[in-house]
Amino acid sequence: MGRGRRRHLRTYYGAAIWSRPAVVGAGRPDVAAEVFVIGLLEIRRRKVQFALITLVVTLISYLVLMINGLGVGLNEAAGSALRSFDADAIAYSDQAGLSVIRSELSAEVAGGIGEAAGAEESAPLGYVAANYRDSDGVVDSAAFLGFEPGTIAEPKVTGGRALEPGEDDGILADKTFLRASGLDVGDRVEVSVRLVRREFTIVGEIDEGQFFFQPAVYITRTAWQELKYGASGADVPFASVVLLKGDDLPGKRGEGFEAVSKSTAFANIEGVSGQQSTVTSLRVFGYVIGALVVGVFFYVLTLQKVPQIGVLKAIGASNFYVFRQVLGQVVVLAAIGIAVSVPLAWATYRALLQLPDAVPIAFTTGTYVTTCVALMVTAVIGALFSGRQVIKTDPIIALGQQQ
Amino acid sequence: MTTLRVRDLSKTYGSGEDAVHAVRGVSFESAPGEFLGLVGPSGSGKTTLLAMIGGLLTPTSGSIDVNGLEIGQLSGRQQAAYRRDRIGYVFQSNNLLPYLTARENLMVVRAIGAKGRGAAGQRADQLLEELGLTKRRNALATELSGGERQRVAIARALMNDPDLVLVDEPTASLDSARGKQVVKSLIEEVKGRGKLGIMVTHDLAMAELADRVLEMHDGELTRLREGVA
Ligand SMILES: Nc1ncnc2c1ncn2[C@@H]1O[C@H](COP(=O)(O)OP(=O)(O)O)[C@@H](O)[C@H]1O
Ligand SMILES: [Mg+2]
């Protein structure tokens, strides 16, 4: 048995990718350029072995994609809202050590920063973490950012409407907030900081992301003062930071403030630098272990093929020719493995988004492309192990004599 | 037209206590269109001699001149090109690639860059036909009988239209009547084109087909006798 079935498979796959051998006496001249790549033929004939290797590549690739997606997601949770600020620099109190949480600016300092730093535009922004009750009555926290409508600190409204100046009971809620809270534009939210308790109405939806691992919510600066300090006016701090737009702003210091770039500000978000190095290490380990596993698999495969490599070399094949076959196999299998892992990672990503407690995960086209390219490169590097074995194989083993 | 001149050729495996002098001081010449037989007891150095002529083993001393080319002096890369372009080798164990069909095993020769008469596919089909393998051409090497495999190996050795055909004990797995037939057509192919052939054999009936028979003993050429044919 098996014969008929094999022939069937051969015909099936042969028709798809490789031209079939010309039939003798079929009255048709032989095609001169018969496609004949031994490495690829071998994949067809040894499907089980190669399918297993492809599976390993798929799983490794899936793992690395997920690590990258989680890393990007974690970064976004840390402060995608900061990254989407319409600003070239952020000014902190010079006492704050670049901590948004500890930075407090008086009206006098905040008002002078724009001019002192030589910015074209500037806008104060307040930050406070506050608790709210979601649609099920469960308490959760969000990042409340106080801004003045009409300044560069104002977020772009994607649904509902913008906040009017002085509309101190209105909220612009980020999509992540709406998803986490189960609330919608038009709903009322009860918000509390320590003993202060206020009611807001969600008037608009924004797409700014997250801040300090919490969904971002924008309110007026005076509402922020009320929320954070229980009062508004001249006796309480005016803002946490000041957003600046203009040239050469990062590094500027002045009376009571220092300005840094957005990326410096991001890296100084509490916990981010530690998290960044963890994520980077995970990625590096993912790639290195991926390369090793793929490399070792192909190396073992190459070791099994030593007798056949010996024959190829004995009939005059160059090292380069034999290595090209191995390399071709690695590229084809890695491409298949990676190609399968991408929709798999995407499906997992979609599934994770459905979870009530959203896992911080994000995939950008950039994540996919870099990950796939990096995996292909590591697979090829892994294949170089096999190249060494190809060179080492002595064609006299084809004589079938013991060494 | 192929000429072969072997001068004082020696091969020693290993060194010191373990040294094996597999071939010692072998000299002979061969004219175009000649088909030589090589006989001798097991371990007398036949395979070693053949492998040196075929560019698989580097001689310890002496010279091998094929059409003016000194084989012993070639670099590894040149040796490979020499094997690919000038040599058709039928190994003692037939050494087909197991995951390829009979026909594909022939195609490999062209795939690695060897030249030959006509389009690869046509030449492969022609050789398969000459060796009575047309029906089996799409069978995997592992599905072939020992004799069929040996015939495929012979066909493969002719794919690059070699100057020198080297055959190491083909009869081991060739049934005798068929075997004689196959060797006859191999000899025809070689002689007809002014090439050279050397065939190691145990089988006297096979040796009779050769123009001359070289006999080896303990690494030395002991006798050179005329064949019957
Ligand atoms: N790779 C090797 N290393 C060491 N000794 C070898 C090797 N190949 C062959 N020999 C020895 O060389 C001698 C000649 O071997 P070989 O050429 O195979 O003889 P034959 O083909 O006539 O049987 C034998 O004694 C054999 O054991
Ligand atoms: Mg032998």
CSV table of C-alpha atoms in Angstrom, one decimal, chain A residues 205-400:
chain,number,residue,atom,x,y,z
A,205,GLU,CA,-14.9,60.7,23.4
A,206,ILE,CA,-11.1,61.0,22.7
A,207,ASP,CA,-8.4,58.7,21.5
A,208,GLU,CA,-5.4,59.7,23.5
A,209,GLY,CA,-4.6,56.4,25.2
A,210,GLN,CA,-3.4,55.8,28.7
A,211,PHE,CA,-1.4,57.5,31.4
A,212,PHE,CA,0.4,55.8,34.3
A,213,PHE,CA,-1.2,52.5,33.4
A,214,GLN,CA,-4.7,54.0,33.7
A,215,PRO,CA,-7.2,55.2,31.0
A,216,ALA,CA,-6.9,59.0,30.4
A,217,VAL,CA,-9.7,61.3,31.1
A,218,TYR,CA,-9.7,65.0,30.4
A,219,ILE,CA,-11.4,67.7,32.5
A,220,THR,CA,-11.0,71.4,32.8
A,221,ARG,CA,-8.0,72.7,34.7
A,222,THR,CA,-10.2,74.3,37.4
A,223,ALA,CA,-12.2,71.0,37.8
A,224,TRP,CA,-8.8,69.3,38.2
A,225,GLN,CA,-7.8,71.8,41.0
A,226,GLU,CA,-11.1,71.1,42.8
A,227,LEU,CA,-10.6,67.4,42.4
A,228,LYS,CA,-7.0,67.4,43.6
A,229,TYR,CA,-6.9,70.2,46.1
A,230,GLY,CA,-10.5,70.6,47.0
A,231,ALA,CA,-10.5,74.2,45.9
A,232,SER,CA,-9.7,76.3,42.9
A,233,GLY,CA,-8.1,79.7,42.9
A,234,ALA,CA,-4.8,81.3,43.7
A,235,ASP,CA,-4.1,79.3,46.9
A,236,VAL,CA,-3.6,76.0,45.2
A,237,PRO,CA,-1.1,74.9,42.6
A,238,PHE,CA,-2.0,76.1,39.1
A,239,ALA,CA,-0.9,73.0,37.1
A,240,SER,CA,1.4,69.9,37.3
A,241,VAL,CA,3.3,70.5,34.1
A,242,VAL,CA,3.3,72.9,31.1
A,243,LEU,CA,3.3,71.6,27.5
A,244,LEU,CA,5.5,73.6,25.2
A,245,LYS,CA,5.7,73.9,21.4
A,246,GLY,CA,8.7,75.4,19.6
A,247,ASP,CA,12.3,74.8,18.6
A,248,ASP,CA,15.1,73.7,20.9
A,249,LEU,CA,13.0,73.5,24.0
A,250,PRO,CA,14.3,70.2,25.6
A,251,GLY,CA,16.9,71.0,28.2
A,252,LYS,CA,15.7,74.6,28.9
A,253,ARG,CA,15.6,75.6,32.5
A,254,GLY,CA,14.4,78.7,34.2
A,255,GLU,CA,12.9,80.1,37.3
A,256,GLY,CA,11.4,77.1,39.1
A,257,PHE,CA,11.1,74.8,36.0
A,258,GLU,CA,13.0,72.5,33.7
A,259,ALA,CA,11.9,71.3,30.3
A,260,VAL,CA,12.6,68.0,28.6
A,261,SER,CA,11.6,66.2,25.5
A,262,LYS,CA,8.5,63.9,25.4
A,263,SER,CA,10.7,60.8,25.2
A,264,THR,CA,12.7,61.8,28.2
A,265,ALA,CA,9.4,62.5,30.0
A,266,PHE,CA,8.1,59.1,28.9
A,267,ALA,CA,11.2,57.3,30.1
A,268,ASN,CA,10.8,59.1,33.5
A,269,ILE,CA,7.3,57.9,34.1
A,270,GLU,CA,7.5,55.9,37.3
A,271,GLY,CA,8.2,52.2,36.5
A,272,VAL,CA,8.8,52.8,32.8
A,273,SER,CA,12.6,52.4,32.6
A,274,GLY,CA,12.5,49.2,34.6
A,275,GLN,CA,9.7,47.9,32.5
A,276,GLN,CA,11.5,48.9,29.3
A,277,SER,CA,14.6,46.9,30.2
A,278,THR,CA,12.4,43.9,31.1
A,279,VAL,CA,10.6,44.1,27.8
A,280,THR,CA,13.8,44.6,25.9
A,281,SER,CA,15.4,41.6,27.7
A,282,LEU,CA,12.4,39.4,26.9
A,283,ARG,CA,12.6,40.4,23.2
A,284,VAL,CA,16.3,39.7,23.1
A,285,PHE,CA,15.9,36.3,24.8
A,286,GLY,CA,13.0,35.5,22.5
A,287,TYR,CA,15.2,36.2,19.4
A,288,VAL,CA,18.3,34.5,20.7
A,289,ILE,CA,16.4,31.4,21.9
A,290,GLY,CA,14.4,31.4,18.7
A,291,ALA,CA,17.6,31.5,16.6
A,292,LEU,CA,19.1,28.7,18.7
A,293,VAL,CA,16.1,26.5,18.5
A,294,VAL,CA,15.7,26.9,14.8
A,295,GLY,CA,19.4,26.6,14.3
A,296,VAL,CA,19.7,23.5,16.4
A,297,PHE,CA,16.7,21.9,14.6
A,298,PHE,CA,18.3,22.5,11.2
A,299,TYR,CA,21.7,21.4,12.5
A,300,VAL,CA,20.3,18.1,13.7
A,301,LEU,CA,18.5,17.7,10.3
A,302,THR,CA,21.8,18.4,8.6
A,303,LEU,CA,23.6,15.9,10.7
A,304,GLN,CA,21.0,13.3,9.7
A,305,LYS,CA,21.7,14.1,6.1
A,306,VAL,CA,25.5,13.9,6.3
A,307,PRO,CA,25.6,10.7,4.1
A,308,GLN,CA,23.5,12.4,1.4
A,309,ILE,CA,25.6,15.6,1.6
A,310,GLY,CA,28.6,13.4,1.1
A,311,VAL,CA,27.1,11.9,-2.0
A,312,LEU,CA,26.2,15.3,-3.4
A,313,LYS,CA,29.8,16.5,-2.8
A,314,ALA,CA,31.2,13.3,-4.2
A,315,ILE,CA,29.5,13.8,-7.5
A,316,GLY,CA,30.9,17.3,-7.6
A,317,ALA,CA,28.4,19.6,-5.9
A,318,SER,CA,30.1,22.7,-4.3
A,319,ASN,CA,29.8,23.5,-0.6
A,320,PHE,CA,27.9,26.6,-1.7
A,321,TYR,CA,25.4,24.6,-3.8
A,322,VAL,CA,24.7,22.2,-0.8
A,323,PHE,CA,24.5,25.1,1.6
A,324,ARG,CA,22.0,26.9,-0.8
A,325,GLN,CA,19.7,23.9,-0.5
A,326,VAL,CA,19.8,24.0,3.3
A,327,LEU,CA,19.4,27.8,3.3
A,328,GLY,CA,16.5,27.5,0.8
A,329,GLN,CA,14.8,25.1,3.2
A,330,VAL,CA,15.3,27.3,6.2
A,331,VAL,CA,13.9,30.3,4.3
A,332,VAL,CA,10.9,28.5,3.1
A,333,LEU,CA,10.1,26.8,6.4
A,334,ALA,CA,10.8,30.0,8.4
A,335,ALA,CA,8.5,32.0,6.0
A,336,ILE,CA,5.7,29.5,6.4
A,337,GLY,CA,6.2,29.4,10.2
A,338,ILE,CA,6.2,33.1,10.5
A,339,ALA,CA,3.3,33.5,8.1
A,340,VAL,CA,1.2,31.1,10.2
A,341,SER,CA,2.2,32.8,13.4
A,342,VAL,CA,1.1,36.3,12.4
A,343,PRO,CA,-2.7,35.6,12.1
A,344,LEU,CA,-2.4,33.4,15.2
A,345,ALA,CA,-0.9,36.3,17.2
A,346,TRP,CA,-3.5,38.6,15.8
A,347,ALA,CA,-6.3,36.3,16.8
A,348,THR,CA,-4.9,36.0,20.3
A,349,TYR,CA,-4.7,39.8,20.4
A,350,ARG,CA,-8.3,40.1,19.4
A,351,ALA,CA,-9.3,37.5,22.0
A,352,LEU,CA,-7.4,39.3,24.7
A,353,LEU,CA,-9.1,42.5,23.9
A,354,GLN,CA,-12.4,40.8,24.6
A,355,LEU,CA,-11.4,40.1,28.2
A,356,PRO,CA,-13.1,42.4,30.7
A,357,ASP,CA,-9.8,43.2,32.3
A,358,ALA,CA,-8.0,44.3,29.1
A,359,VAL,CA,-4.5,42.8,28.9
A,360,PRO,CA,-2.1,45.5,27.9
A,361,ILE,CA,-1.2,44.3,24.4
A,362,ALA,CA,-0.8,46.2,21.2
A,363,PHE,CA,0.2,45.3,17.6
A,364,THR,CA,1.3,47.9,15.1
A,365,THR,CA,2.3,47.1,11.6
A,366,GLY,CA,5.7,48.1,12.7
A,367,THR,CA,5.7,45.4,15.4
A,368,TYR,CA,4.7,42.7,12.9
A,369,VAL,CA,7.2,43.8,10.3
A,370,THR,CA,10.2,44.2,12.6
A,371,THR,CA,9.4,40.9,14.4
A,372,CYS,CA,9.0,39.0,11.2
A,373,VAL,CA,12.1,40.4,9.6
A,374,ALA,CA,14.1,39.8,12.8
A,375,LEU,CA,12.9,36.2,13.0
A,376,MET,CA,13.8,35.5,9.4
A,377,VAL,CA,17.3,37.0,10.0
A,378,THR,CA,17.7,34.8,13.1
A,379,ALA,CA,16.5,31.7,11.2
A,380,VAL,CA,19.1,32.4,8.5
A,381,ILE,CA,21.8,32.9,11.2
A,382,GLY,CA,20.7,29.6,12.7
A,383,ALA,CA,21.1,28.0,9.3
A,384,LEU,CA,24.8,29.1,9.3
A,385,PHE,CA,25.5,26.4,11.9
A,386,SER,CA,24.5,23.9,9.2
A,387,GLY,CA,26.8,25.6,6.7
A,388,ARG,CA,29.7,24.6,8.8
A,389,GLN,CA,28.6,21.0,8.8
A,390,VAL,CA,28.3,21.1,5.0
A,391,ILE,CA,31.9,22.3,4.7
A,392,LYS,CA,33.1,19.7,7.2
A,393,THR,CA,31.5,16.8,5.4
A,394,ASP,CA,34.1,14.8,3.5
A,395,PRO,CA,32.9,13.5,0.2
A,396,ILE,CA,34.9,10.2,0.6
A,397,ILE,CA,32.2,9.0,3.0
A,398,ALA,CA,30.4,8.2,-0.3
A,399,LEU,CA,32.9,5.4,-0.7
A,400,GLY,CA,31.1,3.8,2.2
